[in-house]
Amino acid sequence: MTNSNKPNLRSPRSPRSGRPVHIVGTGSYLPDRILTNADLEKMVDTTDEWITSRSGIKERRIAPDWMCTSDMGTEAARRAMEQAGVREDEIDLIICATITPDMPLPNTACLIQHKLGAKRAAAFDIEAACSGFLYGMEIGQQFITSGTYNTVLVIGAEKLSTIVDWQDRGTCVLFGDGAGAVVLRSRGPERGILTTCMGADGSKGDILFMPAGGAKFPASKESVSARMHVIKMEGKEVFKSAVIAMQTAAEEALKKCNLTINDIKCIIPHQANLRIIDAIAARLGAPKEKVYINLHRYGNVSAASVAIALDEAAREGRFQRGDLILLVVFGSGLTWASCVIRW
Ligand code: ACO
């Protein structure tokens, strides 16, 4: 028996006090339209070989013009609620993590609240880029742990195709559209989410950013013609920071729970780049079979990535009730987060 197959004989420790919080339903939504690497070869100076070897991505989903982030978020939420057996009038709070809200105001969570008919729910967005979904889960968990709310819907939803620079081959090949969601509840004494670790480094905000559209550079003819409303990225710097931050965050979460990587059944990392994921798995000493990957089909969907991957991994039976799973993410900010769950 290899180390990685050894059963977990120790009891994981949860550093949390208060009510335990569980993921009682997951859901995701991907638009139908597939944009392949071959399609991108016709749009910019690139090749399937370059994109595949540098990122692992083969295709991504692109939402139609009429479909907004809130539409995808609503559908993912409906699927999570259906699986959880939760009605819209039972939801106390909706948190939507996104960097592509339908509009600056009202927030996307309010638009989703209306589309779901979840009239009792408070609703707000958070922006922590690709880390937003785990940041949102931690916020939702705190409300349940404290006893303030019973049922929280956390959504990661993105229409990144609207902020990608379709003339920049260095970034446009990496991103896609979609949404994922979870329903959080306290389901009994047995622990669900054991711990979440979050971090940020604002000094590196300029390696992955979108300069205009906020208070610093409001939309103007000049900002549009200077192409300031699209993602700008220093890929190599982001790559290096992502590997270090995700490794550190994963190790911190395991340590807090008195676990080793051998105790983890499935690792679900942010789906940005296969080489980043492989580097993290190697540094953590995790065999590749433990790592869930779907970026070849969807590319990087920012805040939605780990939510979609969690839903797909759960529905594919990659882990069973009682198994330990590790989520770890990284994004613009810079931000990062990790989370250990007893499923
Ligand atoms: N097709 C062909 N050639 C390309 C392409 C392309 N699509 N893009 C760039 N190139 C060229 C470059 O121009 C460069 O050419 P040169 O050597 O003649 O100058 C060459 O390929 C190498 O470019 P690099 O940028 O050095 O390539 P690298 O190996 O670093 O890979 C990549 C680039 C894939 C972007 C990688 O750096 C990466 O994945 N970084 C992390 C990105 C990431 O994770 N971002 C999301 C973070 S999450 C969030 O918050 C949204």
mmCIF file of C-alpha atoms and ligand atoms in Angstrom:
data_model
loop_
_atom_site.group_PDB
_atom_site.id
_atom_site.type_symbol
_atom_site.label_atom_id
_atom_site.label_comp_id
_atom_site.label_asym_id
_atom_site.label_seq_id
_atom_site.Cartn_x
_atom_site.Cartn_y
_atom_site.Cartn_z
ATOM 1 C CA MET A 1 0.000 0.000 0.000
ATOM 2 C CA THR A 2 1.461 3.376 -0.962
ATOM 3 C CA ASN A 3 1.436 6.264 1.499
ATOM 4 C CA SER A 4 -1.269 7.991 -0.503
ATOM 5 C CA ASN A 5 -3.602 4.986 -0.231
ATOM 6 C CA LYS A 6 -3.289 4.620 3.512
ATOM 7 C CA PRO A 7 -6.604 5.133 5.291
ATOM 8 C CA ASN A 8 -6.909 8.093 7.611
ATOM 9 C CA LEU A 9 -6.506 6.559 11.030
ATOM 10 C CA ARG A 10 -6.286 9.844 12.914
ATOM 11 C CA SER A 11 -9.207 12.084 13.713
ATOM 12 C CA PRO A 12 -8.870 15.392 11.921
ATOM 13 C CA ARG A 13 -9.020 18.331 14.264
ATOM 14 C CA SER A 14 -11.227 21.267 13.414
ATOM 15 C CA PRO A 15 -9.895 24.526 14.823
ATOM 16 C CA ARG A 16 -13.475 25.890 14.664
ATOM 17 C CA SER A 17 -15.857 26.367 17.530
ATOM 18 C CA GLY A 18 -19.566 27.032 17.097
ATOM 19 C CA ARG A 19 -22.029 25.240 14.823
ATOM 20 C CA PRO A 20 -20.453 22.949 12.200
ATOM 21 C CA VAL A 21 -21.179 23.939 8.591
ATOM 22 C CA HIS A 22 -21.732 21.537 5.695
ATOM 23 C CA ILE A 23 -22.031 21.776 1.937
ATOM 24 C CA VAL A 24 -25.486 20.234 1.451
ATOM 25 C CA GLY A 25 -25.774 20.802 -2.302
ATOM 26 C CA THR A 26 -23.587 21.730 -5.280
ATOM 27 C CA GLY A 27 -24.473 22.908 -8.771
ATOM 28 C CA SER A 28 -22.856 24.367 -11.861
ATOM 29 C CA TYR A 29 -23.790 25.827 -15.209
ATOM 30 C CA LEU A 30 -21.700 26.135 -18.371
ATOM 31 C CA PRO A 31 -22.934 27.855 -21.526
ATOM 32 C CA ASP A 32 -23.317 25.579 -24.579
ATOM 33 C CA ARG A 33 -20.962 27.345 -26.981
ATOM 34 C CA ILE A 34 -17.496 25.785 -27.096
ATOM 35 C CA LEU A 35 -14.515 27.829 -28.281
ATOM 36 C CA THR A 36 -11.710 25.413 -29.161
ATOM 37 C CA ASN A 37 -7.998 26.060 -29.558
ATOM 38 C CA ALA A 38 -8.526 25.516 -33.295
ATOM 39 C CA ASP A 39 -11.087 28.369 -33.246
ATOM 40 C CA LEU A 40 -8.547 30.601 -31.479
ATOM 41 C CA GLU A 41 -5.943 29.820 -34.161
ATOM 42 C CA LYS A 42 -8.220 31.741 -36.536
ATOM 43 C CA MET A 43 -8.527 34.721 -34.179
ATOM 44 C CA VAL A 44 -4.949 35.365 -32.948
ATOM 45 C CA ASP A 45 -1.418 34.201 -33.781
ATOM 46 C CA THR A 46 -1.441 30.994 -31.720
ATOM 47 C CA THR A 47 -1.535 27.216 -32.057
ATOM 48 C CA ASP A 48 -3.304 24.368 -30.309
ATOM 49 C CA GLU A 49 0.165 22.981 -29.518
ATOM 50 C CA TRP A 50 1.261 26.203 -27.750
ATOM 51 C CA ILE A 51 -1.931 26.566 -25.710
ATOM 52 C CA THR A 52 -2.018 22.890 -24.719
ATOM 53 C CA SER A 53 1.650 22.632 -23.778
ATOM 54 C CA ARG A 54 1.757 25.963 -21.868
ATOM 55 C CA SER A 55 -1.608 25.766 -20.111
ATOM 56 C CA GLY A 56 -3.319 22.375 -20.581
ATOM 57 C CA ILE A 57 -6.439 24.113 -21.914
ATOM 58 C CA LYS A 58 -8.152 22.609 -24.995
ATOM 59 C CA GLU A 59 -11.449 24.498 -25.039
ATOM 60 C CA ARG A 60 -13.556 26.956 -23.046
ATOM 61 C CA ARG A 61 -17.245 27.971 -22.901
ATOM 62 C CA ILE A 62 -18.460 31.357 -24.123
ATOM 63 C CA ALA A 63 -21.844 32.761 -23.060
ATOM 64 C CA PRO A 64 -24.100 34.367 -25.697
ATOM 65 C CA ASP A 65 -24.465 38.168 -25.704
ATOM 66 C CA TRP A 66 -27.868 38.087 -23.975
ATOM 67 C CA MET A 67 -26.683 35.841 -21.112
ATOM 68 C CA CYS A 68 -25.320 37.664 -18.067
ATOM 69 C CA THR A 69 -23.264 36.528 -15.085
ATOM 70 C CA SER A 70 -26.470 36.560 -12.994
ATOM 71 C CA ASP A 71 -28.204 34.170 -15.444
ATOM 72 C CA MET A 72 -25.402 31.622 -15.136
ATOM 73 C CA GLY A 73 -25.206 32.134 -11.365
ATOM 74 C CA THR A 74 -28.970 31.652 -11.020
ATOM 75 C CA GLU A 75 -28.913 28.369 -12.953
ATOM 76 C CA ALA A 76 -25.960 27.015 -10.940
ATOM 77 C CA ALA A 77 -27.770 28.046 -7.725
ATOM 78 C CA ARG A 78 -31.005 26.307 -8.814
ATOM 79 C CA ARG A 79 -29.077 23.073 -9.392
ATOM 80 C CA ALA A 80 -27.361 23.298 -5.992
ATOM 81 C CA MET A 81 -30.695 24.033 -4.276
ATOM 82 C CA GLU A 82 -32.370 21.129 -6.064
ATOM 83 C CA GLN A 83 -29.649 18.744 -4.913
ATOM 84 C CA ALA A 84 -29.869 20.121 -1.359
ATOM 85 C CA GLY A 85 -33.682 19.988 -1.327
ATOM 86 C CA VAL A 86 -33.752 23.647 -0.299
ATOM 87 C CA ARG A 87 -36.575 26.009 -1.330
ATOM 88 C CA GLU A 88 -35.956 29.643 -2.287
ATOM 89 C CA ASP A 89 -37.854 30.909 0.771
ATOM 90 C CA GLU A 90 -35.437 29.033 3.051
ATOM 91 C CA ILE A 91 -32.367 30.962 1.896
ATOM 92 C CA ASP A 92 -31.144 33.566 4.390
ATOM 93 C CA LEU A 93 -28.163 34.951 2.505
ATOM 94 C CA ILE A 94 -26.796 34.961 -1.053
ATOM 95 C CA ILE A 95 -23.115 35.714 -1.627
ATOM 96 C CA CYS A 96 -21.928 36.040 -5.218
ATOM 97 C CA ALA A 97 -18.184 36.044 -5.944
ATOM 98 C CA THR A 98 -17.440 37.655 -9.293
ATOM 99 C CA ILE A 99 -15.123 40.032 -11.160
ATOM 100 C CA THR A 100 -17.668 40.361 -13.973
ATOM 101 C CA PRO A 101 -20.873 41.625 -12.336
ATOM 102 C CA ASP A 102 -23.764 42.329 -14.714
ATOM 103 C CA MET A 103 -23.245 46.028 -13.868
ATOM 104 C CA PRO A 104 -21.568 48.080 -11.109
ATOM 105 C CA LEU A 105 -24.852 48.352 -9.225
ATOM 106 C CA PRO A 106 -27.073 46.721 -8.131
ATOM 107 C CA ASN A 107 -24.898 43.805 -7.141
ATOM 108 C CA THR A 108 -25.168 40.485 -8.971
ATOM 109 C CA ALA A 109 -26.300 38.633 -5.829
ATOM 110 C CA CYS A 110 -29.401 40.887 -5.699
ATOM 111 C CA LEU A 111 -30.142 40.128 -9.366
ATOM 112 C CA ILE A 112 -29.846 36.407 -8.586
ATOM 113 C CA GLN A 113 -32.047 36.814 -5.486
ATOM 114 C CA HIS A 114 -34.768 38.275 -7.699
ATOM 115 C CA LYS A 115 -34.397 35.612 -10.405
ATOM 116 C CA LEU A 116 -34.594 32.843 -7.797
ATOM 117 C CA GLY A 117 -37.487 34.492 -5.951
ATOM 118 C CA ALA A 118 -35.498 34.166 -2.707
ATOM 119 C CA LYS A 119 -37.289 37.130 -1.132
ATOM 120 C CA ARG A 120 -36.134 36.524 2.451
ATOM 121 C CA ALA A 121 -32.439 36.506 1.545
ATOM 122 C CA ALA A 122 -29.919 39.283 2.116
ATOM 123 C CA ALA A 123 -27.579 39.517 -0.871
ATOM 124 C CA PHE A 124 -24.154 40.947 -1.647
ATOM 125 C CA ASP A 125 -21.170 40.406 -3.955
ATOM 126 C CA ILE A 126 -17.550 39.929 -3.042
ATOM 127 C CA GLU A 127 -14.563 40.553 -5.285
ATOM 128 C CA ALA A 128 -11.462 38.503 -4.582
ATOM 129 C CA ALA A 129 -10.928 37.377 -8.205
ATOM 130 C CA CYS A 130 -10.252 33.635 -8.529
ATOM 131 C CA SER A 131 -10.152 33.269 -4.731
ATOM 132 C CA GLY A 132 -13.628 34.800 -4.381
ATOM 133 C CA PHE A 133 -15.570 31.567 -4.056
ATOM 134 C CA LEU A 134 -13.550 30.319 -1.063
ATOM 135 C CA TYR A 135 -13.616 33.797 0.480
ATOM 136 C CA GLY A 136 -17.412 33.687 0.022
ATOM 137 C CA MET A 137 -17.712 30.224 1.556
ATOM 138 C CA GLU A 138 -15.781 31.406 4.598
ATOM 139 C CA ILE A 139 -18.059 34.443 5.013
ATOM 140 C CA GLY A 140 -21.156 32.253 4.639
ATOM 141 C CA GLN A 141 -19.780 29.741 7.093
ATOM 142 C CA GLN A 142 -19.149 32.449 9.701
ATOM 143 C CA PHE A 143 -22.808 33.546 9.537
ATOM 144 C CA ILE A 144 -23.966 29.961 10.125
ATOM 145 C CA THR A 145 -21.378 29.140 12.785
ATOM 146 C CA SER A 146 -22.387 32.221 14.751
ATOM 147 C CA GLY A 147 -26.065 31.255 14.552
ATOM 148 C CA THR A 148 -27.051 34.372 12.585
ATOM 149 C CA TYR A 149 -28.287 32.416 9.549
ATOM 150 C CA ASN A 150 -29.231 28.800 8.783
ATOM 151 C CA THR A 151 -29.002 28.570 4.992
ATOM 152 C CA VAL A 152 -26.480 30.398 2.827
ATOM 153 C CA LEU A 153 -26.100 30.198 -0.941
ATOM 154 C CA VAL A 154 -22.560 30.878 -2.205
ATOM 155 C CA ILE A 155 -22.084 31.383 -5.930
ATOM 156 C CA GLY A 156 -19.032 31.926 -8.147
ATOM 157 C CA ALA A 157 -20.093 33.252 -11.556
ATOM 158 C CA GLU A 158 -18.155 34.868 -14.388
ATOM 159 C CA LYS A 159 -18.606 36.154 -17.912
ATOM 160 C CA LEU A 160 -14.877 36.657 -18.466
ATOM 161 C CA SER A 161 -15.342 36.775 -22.245
ATOM 162 C CA THR A 162 -16.504 40.394 -21.730
ATOM 163 C CA ILE A 163 -13.220 41.541 -20.127
ATOM 164 C CA VAL A 164 -10.737 39.428 -22.066
ATOM 165 C CA ASP A 165 -8.569 41.218 -24.638
ATOM 166 C CA TRP A 166 -9.395 39.207 -27.763
ATOM 167 C CA GLN A 167 -6.359 40.766 -29.482
ATOM 168 C CA ASP A 168 -3.872 39.611 -26.810
ATOM 169 C CA ARG A 169 -2.828 36.018 -27.453
ATOM 170 C CA GLY A 170 -1.062 35.900 -24.085
ATOM 171 C CA THR A 171 -4.358 36.123 -22.150
ATOM 172 C CA CYS A 172 -7.362 35.448 -24.413
ATOM 173 C CA VAL A 173 -6.559 31.749 -24.710
ATOM 174 C CA LEU A 174 -6.791 31.218 -20.943
ATOM 175 C CA PHE A 175 -10.275 32.266 -19.851
ATOM 176 C CA GLY A 176 -13.917 31.135 -20.156
ATOM 177 C CA ASP A 177 -17.458 31.690 -18.832
ATOM 178 C CA GLY A 178 -19.547 29.708 -16.323
ATOM 179 C CA ALA A 179 -20.863 29.438 -12.772
ATOM 180 C CA GLY A 180 -20.846 27.143 -9.748
ATOM 181 C CA ALA A 181 -22.708 27.225 -6.443
ATOM 182 C CA VAL A 182 -23.050 25.552 -3.055
ATOM 183 C CA VAL A 183 -25.723 25.575 -0.361
ATOM 184 C CA LEU A 184 -24.280 25.803 3.162
ATOM 185 C CA ARG A 185 -26.146 24.589 6.250
ATOM 186 C CA SER A 186 -25.470 23.126 9.657
ATOM 187 C CA ARG A 187 -26.480 19.483 9.392
ATOM 188 C CA GLY A 188 -25.605 18.035 12.779
ATOM 189 C CA PRO A 189 -22.695 17.600 15.142
ATOM 190 C CA GLU A 190 -20.345 15.963 12.628
ATOM 191 C CA ARG A 191 -17.949 18.506 11.135
ATOM 192 C CA GLY A 192 -18.216 19.553 7.458
ATOM 193 C CA ILE A 193 -15.917 22.464 6.658
ATOM 194 C CA LEU A 194 -12.985 21.941 9.030
ATOM 195 C CA THR A 195 -11.009 25.078 8.292
ATOM 196 C CA THR A 196 -10.432 27.864 5.763
ATOM 197 C CA CYS A 197 -7.225 29.889 5.410
ATOM 198 C CA MET A 198 -7.206 33.146 3.456
ATOM 199 C CA GLY A 199 -4.428 35.552 2.481
ATOM 200 C CA ALA A 200 -3.599 38.520 0.273
ATOM 201 C CA ASP A 201 -0.641 40.564 -1.006
ATOM 202 C CA GLY A 202 -1.766 43.926 -2.374
ATOM 203 C CA SER A 203 1.798 44.880 -3.306
ATOM 204 C CA LYS A 204 1.496 42.619 -6.352
ATOM 205 C CA GLY A 205 -1.816 44.014 -7.587
ATOM 206 C CA ASP A 206 -0.193 45.229 -10.797
ATOM 207 C CA ILE A 207 0.726 41.790 -12.181
ATOM 208 C CA LEU A 208 -2.915 40.869 -12.881
ATOM 209 C CA PHE A 209 -5.430 43.687 -13.200
ATOM 210 C CA MET A 210 -7.966 45.614 -15.270
ATOM 211 C CA PRO A 211 -7.055 49.314 -15.107
ATOM 212 C CA ALA A 212 -10.274 51.138 -16.069
ATOM 213 C CA GLY A 213 -13.959 51.099 -15.248
ATOM 214 C CA GLY A 214 -13.569 52.029 -11.583
ATOM 215 C CA ALA A 215 -13.156 55.338 -9.760
ATOM 216 C CA LYS A 216 -9.520 55.741 -10.811
ATOM 217 C CA PHE A 217 -10.208 55.607 -14.549
ATOM 218 C CA PRO A 218 -13.959 55.838 -15.182
ATOM 219 C CA ALA A 219 -15.064 54.725 -18.642
ATOM 220 C CA SER A 220 -14.224 57.362 -21.246
ATOM 221 C CA LYS A 221 -13.471 57.458 -24.958
ATOM 222 C CA GLU A 222 -9.786 57.621 -24.035
ATOM 223 C CA SER A 223 -9.930 54.619 -21.688
ATOM 224 C CA VAL A 224 -11.718 52.545 -24.310
ATOM 225 C CA SER A 225 -9.340 53.455 -27.130
ATOM 226 C CA ALA A 226 -6.354 52.775 -24.829
ATOM 227 C CA ARG A 227 -7.764 49.245 -24.240
ATOM 228 C CA MET A 228 -7.912 49.778 -20.480
ATOM 229 C CA HIS A 229 -11.120 47.761 -19.938
ATOM 230 C CA VAL A 230 -9.517 44.348 -20.411
ATOM 231 C CA ILE A 231 -7.370 41.980 -18.330
ATOM 232 C CA LYS A 232 -3.643 42.781 -18.213
ATOM 233 C CA MET A 233 -1.322 40.092 -16.935
ATOM 234 C CA GLU A 234 2.370 39.389 -16.406
ATOM 235 C CA GLY A 235 2.008 35.642 -16.891
ATOM 236 C CA LYS A 236 5.382 34.487 -15.560
ATOM 237 C CA GLU A 237 5.090 36.556 -12.351
ATOM 238 C CA VAL A 238 1.540 35.319 -11.769
ATOM 239 C CA PHE A 239 2.701 31.753 -12.347
ATOM 240 C CA LYS A 240 5.487 31.966 -9.741
ATOM 241 C CA SER A 241 3.308 33.684 -7.141
ATOM 242 C CA ALA A 242 0.465 31.192 -7.701
ATOM 243 C CA VAL A 243 2.649 28.156 -7.024
ATOM 244 C CA ILE A 244 4.130 29.576 -3.812
ATOM 245 C CA ALA A 245 0.834 30.949 -2.454
ATOM 246 C CA MET A 246 -1.197 27.805 -3.170
ATOM 247 C CA GLN A 247 1.424 25.483 -1.699
ATOM 248 C CA THR A 248 1.690 27.609 1.452
ATOM 249 C CA ALA A 249 -2.091 27.932 1.829
ATOM 250 C CA ALA A 250 -2.646 24.192 1.377
ATOM 251 C CA GLU A 251 0.027 23.304 3.940
ATOM 252 C CA GLU A 252 -1.369 25.823 6.431
ATOM 253 C CA ALA A 253 -4.888 24.352 6.192
ATOM 254 C CA LEU A 254 -3.613 20.785 6.605
ATOM 255 C CA LYS A 255 -1.515 21.771 9.601
ATOM 256 C CA LYS A 256 -4.414 23.543 11.281
ATOM 257 C CA CYS A 257 -6.455 20.327 10.997
ATOM 258 C CA ASN A 258 -3.638 18.038 12.135
ATOM 259 C CA LEU A 259 -3.665 16.298 8.735
ATOM 260 C CA THR A 260 -1.103 15.360 6.100
ATOM 261 C CA ILE A 261 -1.632 15.256 2.345
ATOM 262 C CA ASN A 262 -1.940 11.458 2.636
ATOM 263 C CA ASP A 263 -5.204 11.909 4.543
ATOM 264 C CA ILE A 264 -6.774 13.839 1.656
ATOM 265 C CA LYS A 265 -8.889 11.897 -0.835
ATOM 266 C CA CYS A 266 -9.229 14.623 -3.454
ATOM 267 C CA ILE A 267 -7.490 17.952 -4.082
ATOM 268 C CA ILE A 268 -9.468 20.538 -6.048
ATOM 269 C CA PRO A 269 -7.200 23.422 -7.075
ATOM 270 C CA HIS A 270 -8.003 26.603 -8.959
ATOM 271 C CA GLN A 271 -8.142 25.665 -12.647
ATOM 272 C CA ALA A 272 -5.794 28.241 -14.220
ATOM 273 C CA ASN A 273 -2.921 26.260 -15.694
ATOM 274 C CA LEU A 274 -2.037 22.565 -15.692
ATOM 275 C CA ARG A 275 1.639 23.372 -15.089
ATOM 276 C CA ILE A 276 0.720 25.351 -11.949
ATOM 277 C CA ILE A 277 -1.420 22.434 -10.721
ATOM 278 C CA ASP A 278 1.322 19.883 -11.443
ATOM 279 C CA ALA A 279 3.892 22.021 -9.611
ATOM 280 C CA ILE A 280 1.663 22.306 -6.541
ATOM 281 C CA ALA A 281 0.888 18.582 -6.495
ATOM 282 C CA ALA A 282 4.614 17.812 -6.682
ATOM 283 C CA ARG A 283 5.472 20.264 -3.890
ATOM 284 C CA LEU A 284 2.714 18.845 -1.670
ATOM 285 C CA GLY A 285 3.807 15.273 -2.447
ATOM 286 C CA ALA A 286 0.377 14.402 -3.850
ATOM 287 C CA PRO A 287 -0.021 11.812 -6.607
ATOM 288 C CA LYS A 288 -1.684 13.201 -9.741
ATOM 289 C CA GLU A 289 -4.667 10.832 -9.398
ATOM 290 C CA LYS A 290 -5.730 12.760 -6.278
ATOM 291 C CA VAL A 291 -5.966 16.061 -8.130
ATOM 292 C CA TYR A 292 -9.231 16.967 -9.869
ATOM 293 C CA ILE A 293 -8.749 18.726 -13.202
ATOM 294 C CA ASN A 294 -11.317 20.085 -15.662
ATOM 295 C CA LEU A 295 -9.434 23.106 -17.056
ATOM 296 C CA HIS A 296 -8.899 21.351 -20.407
ATOM 297 C CA ARG A 297 -12.666 21.751 -20.960
ATOM 298 C CA TYR A 298 -13.359 25.168 -19.430
ATOM 299 C CA GLY A 299 -10.111 27.134 -19.058
ATOM 300 C CA ASN A 300 -9.875 29.561 -16.146
ATOM 301 C CA VAL A 301 -13.355 30.720 -15.025
ATOM 302 C CA SER A 302 -11.957 32.815 -12.140
ATOM 303 C CA ALA A 303 -14.300 32.763 -9.112
ATOM 304 C CA ALA A 304 -16.412 30.034 -10.724
ATOM 305 C CA SER A 305 -13.531 27.631 -11.410
ATOM 306 C CA VAL A 306 -13.261 25.826 -8.100
ATOM 307 C CA ALA A 307 -17.046 25.866 -7.626
ATOM 308 C CA ILE A 308 -17.595 24.144 -10.986
ATOM 309 C CA ALA A 309 -14.788 21.663 -10.283
ATOM 310 C CA LEU A 310 -16.218 20.853 -6.828
ATOM 311 C CA ASP A 311 -19.662 20.178 -8.306
ATOM 312 C CA GLU A 312 -18.317 17.995 -11.112
ATOM 313 C CA ALA A 313 -15.957 16.042 -8.837
ATOM 314 C CA ALA A 314 -18.786 15.390 -6.349
ATOM 315 C CA ARG A 315 -21.232 14.285 -9.056
ATOM 316 C CA GLU A 316 -18.572 12.034 -10.632
ATOM 317 C CA GLY A 317 -18.107 10.304 -7.247
ATOM 318 C CA ARG A 318 -14.464 11.346 -6.854
ATOM 319 C CA PHE A 319 -15.048 11.330 -3.087
ATOM 320 C CA GLN A 320 -17.671 9.854 -0.780
ATOM 321 C CA ARG A 321 -19.339 10.964 2.407
ATOM 322 C CA GLY A 322 -16.726 11.056 5.177
ATOM 323 C CA ASP A 323 -13.763 11.618 2.811
ATOM 324 C CA LEU A 324 -11.460 14.589 3.334
ATOM 325 C CA ILE A 325 -11.031 17.043 0.464
ATOM 326 C CA LEU A 326 -8.762 20.046 0.020
ATOM 327 C CA LEU A 327 -9.660 23.126 -2.034
ATOM 328 C CA VAL A 328 -6.958 25.664 -2.851
ATOM 329 C CA VAL A 329 -7.208 28.816 -4.964
ATOM 330 C CA PHE A 330 -5.249 31.847 -6.113
ATOM 331 C CA GLY A 331 -6.123 35.052 -7.937
ATOM 332 C CA SER A 332 -5.650 38.715 -8.657
ATOM 333 C CA GLY A 333 -5.115 40.949 -5.641
ATOM 334 C CA LEU A 334 -3.075 38.966 -5.061
ATOM 335 C CA THR A 335 -5.413 36.731 -3.066
ATOM 336 C CA TRP A 336 -5.351 33.066 -2.089
ATOM 337 C CA ALA A 337 -7.303 30.637 0.080
ATOM 338 C CA SER A 338 -7.513 26.990 1.073
ATOM 339 C CA CYS A 339 -10.202 24.898 2.709
ATOM 340 C CA VAL A 340 -10.374 21.390 4.204
ATOM 341 C CA ILE A 341 -13.766 19.674 4.204
ATOM 342 C CA ARG A 342 -14.974 16.409 5.717
ATOM 343 C CA TRP A 343 -17.499 15.596 2.959
HETATM 344 N N1 ACO B 1 0.328 31.479 -28.633
HETATM 345 C C1 ACO B 1 1.591 31.445 -29.076
HETATM 346 N N2 ACO B 1 2.592 32.121 -28.504
HETATM 347 C C2 ACO B 1 2.294 32.832 -27.404
HETATM 348 C C3 ACO B 1 0.988 32.913 -26.878
HETATM 349 C C4 ACO B 1 -0.014 32.194 -27.556
HETATM 350 N N3 ACO B 1 -1.303 32.169 -27.123
HETATM 351 N N4 ACO B 1 1.001 33.705 -25.795
HETATM 352 C C5 ACO B 1 2.265 34.106 -25.625
HETATM 353 N N5 ACO B 1 3.038 33.599 -26.611
HETATM 354 C C6 ACO B 1 4.468 33.781 -26.813
HETATM 355 C C7 ACO B 1 4.994 35.015 -26.157
HETATM 356 O O1 ACO B 1 4.815 36.136 -26.994
HETATM 357 C C8 ACO B 1 6.446 34.661 -25.969
HETATM 358 O O2 ACO B 1 7.108 34.859 -27.199
HETATM 359 P P1 ACO B 1 8.616 35.434 -27.233
HETATM 360 O O3 ACO B 1 9.442 34.436 -26.486
HETATM 361 O O4 ACO B 1 8.900 35.505 -28.683
HETATM 362 O O5 ACO B 1 8.544 36.757 -26.541
HETATM 363 C C9 ACO B 1 6.427 33.169 -25.697
HETATM 364 O O6 ACO B 1 5.150 32.697 -26.186
HETATM 365 C C10 ACO B 1 6.553 32.820 -24.236
HETATM 366 O O7 ACO B 1 5.609 33.612 -23.530
HETATM 367 P P2 ACO B 1 5.525 33.533 -21.974
HETATM 368 O O8 ACO B 1 4.497 34.485 -21.473
HETATM 369 O O9 ACO B 1 6.900 33.648 -21.410
HETATM 370 O O10 ACO B 1 5.021 32.032 -21.771
HETATM 371 P P3 ACO B 1 4.842 31.210 -20.440
HETATM 372 O O11 ACO B 1 5.573 29.942 -20.539
HETATM 373 O O12 ACO B 1 5.072 32.048 -19.212
HETATM 374 O O13 ACO B 1 3.277 30.863 -20.472
HETATM 375 C C11 ACO B 1 1.203 31.594 -19.519
HETATM 376 C C12 ACO B 1 2.350 31.899 -20.488
HETATM 377 C C13 ACO B 1 0.461 30.363 -20.019
HETATM 378 C C14 ACO B 1 0.285 32.794 -19.494
HETATM 379 C C15 ACO B 1 1.774 31.306 -18.103
HETATM 380 O O14 ACO B 1 2.720 32.294 -17.750
HETATM 381 C C16 ACO B 1 0.700 31.258 -17.051
HETATM 382 O O15 ACO B 1 -0.176 30.407 -17.065
HETATM 383 N N6 ACO B 1 0.745 32.168 -16.056
HETATM 384 C C17 ACO B 1 -0.242 32.181 -14.995
HETATM 385 C C18 ACO B 1 -1.515 32.747 -15.530
HETATM 386 C C19 ACO B 1 -2.658 32.634 -14.557
HETATM 387 O O16 ACO B 1 -2.757 31.661 -13.834
HETATM 388 N N7 ACO B 1 -3.515 33.630 -14.576
HETATM 389 C C20 ACO B 1 -4.730 33.620 -13.881
HETATM 390 C C21 ACO B 1 -4.619 33.861 -12.413
HETATM 391 S S1 ACO B 1 -6.143 33.758 -11.682
HETATM 392 C C22 ACO B 1 -7.063 35.240 -11.767
HETATM 393 O O17 ACO B 1 -7.121 35.958 -10.828
HETATM 394 C C23 ACO B 1 -7.785 35.603 -13.044
#
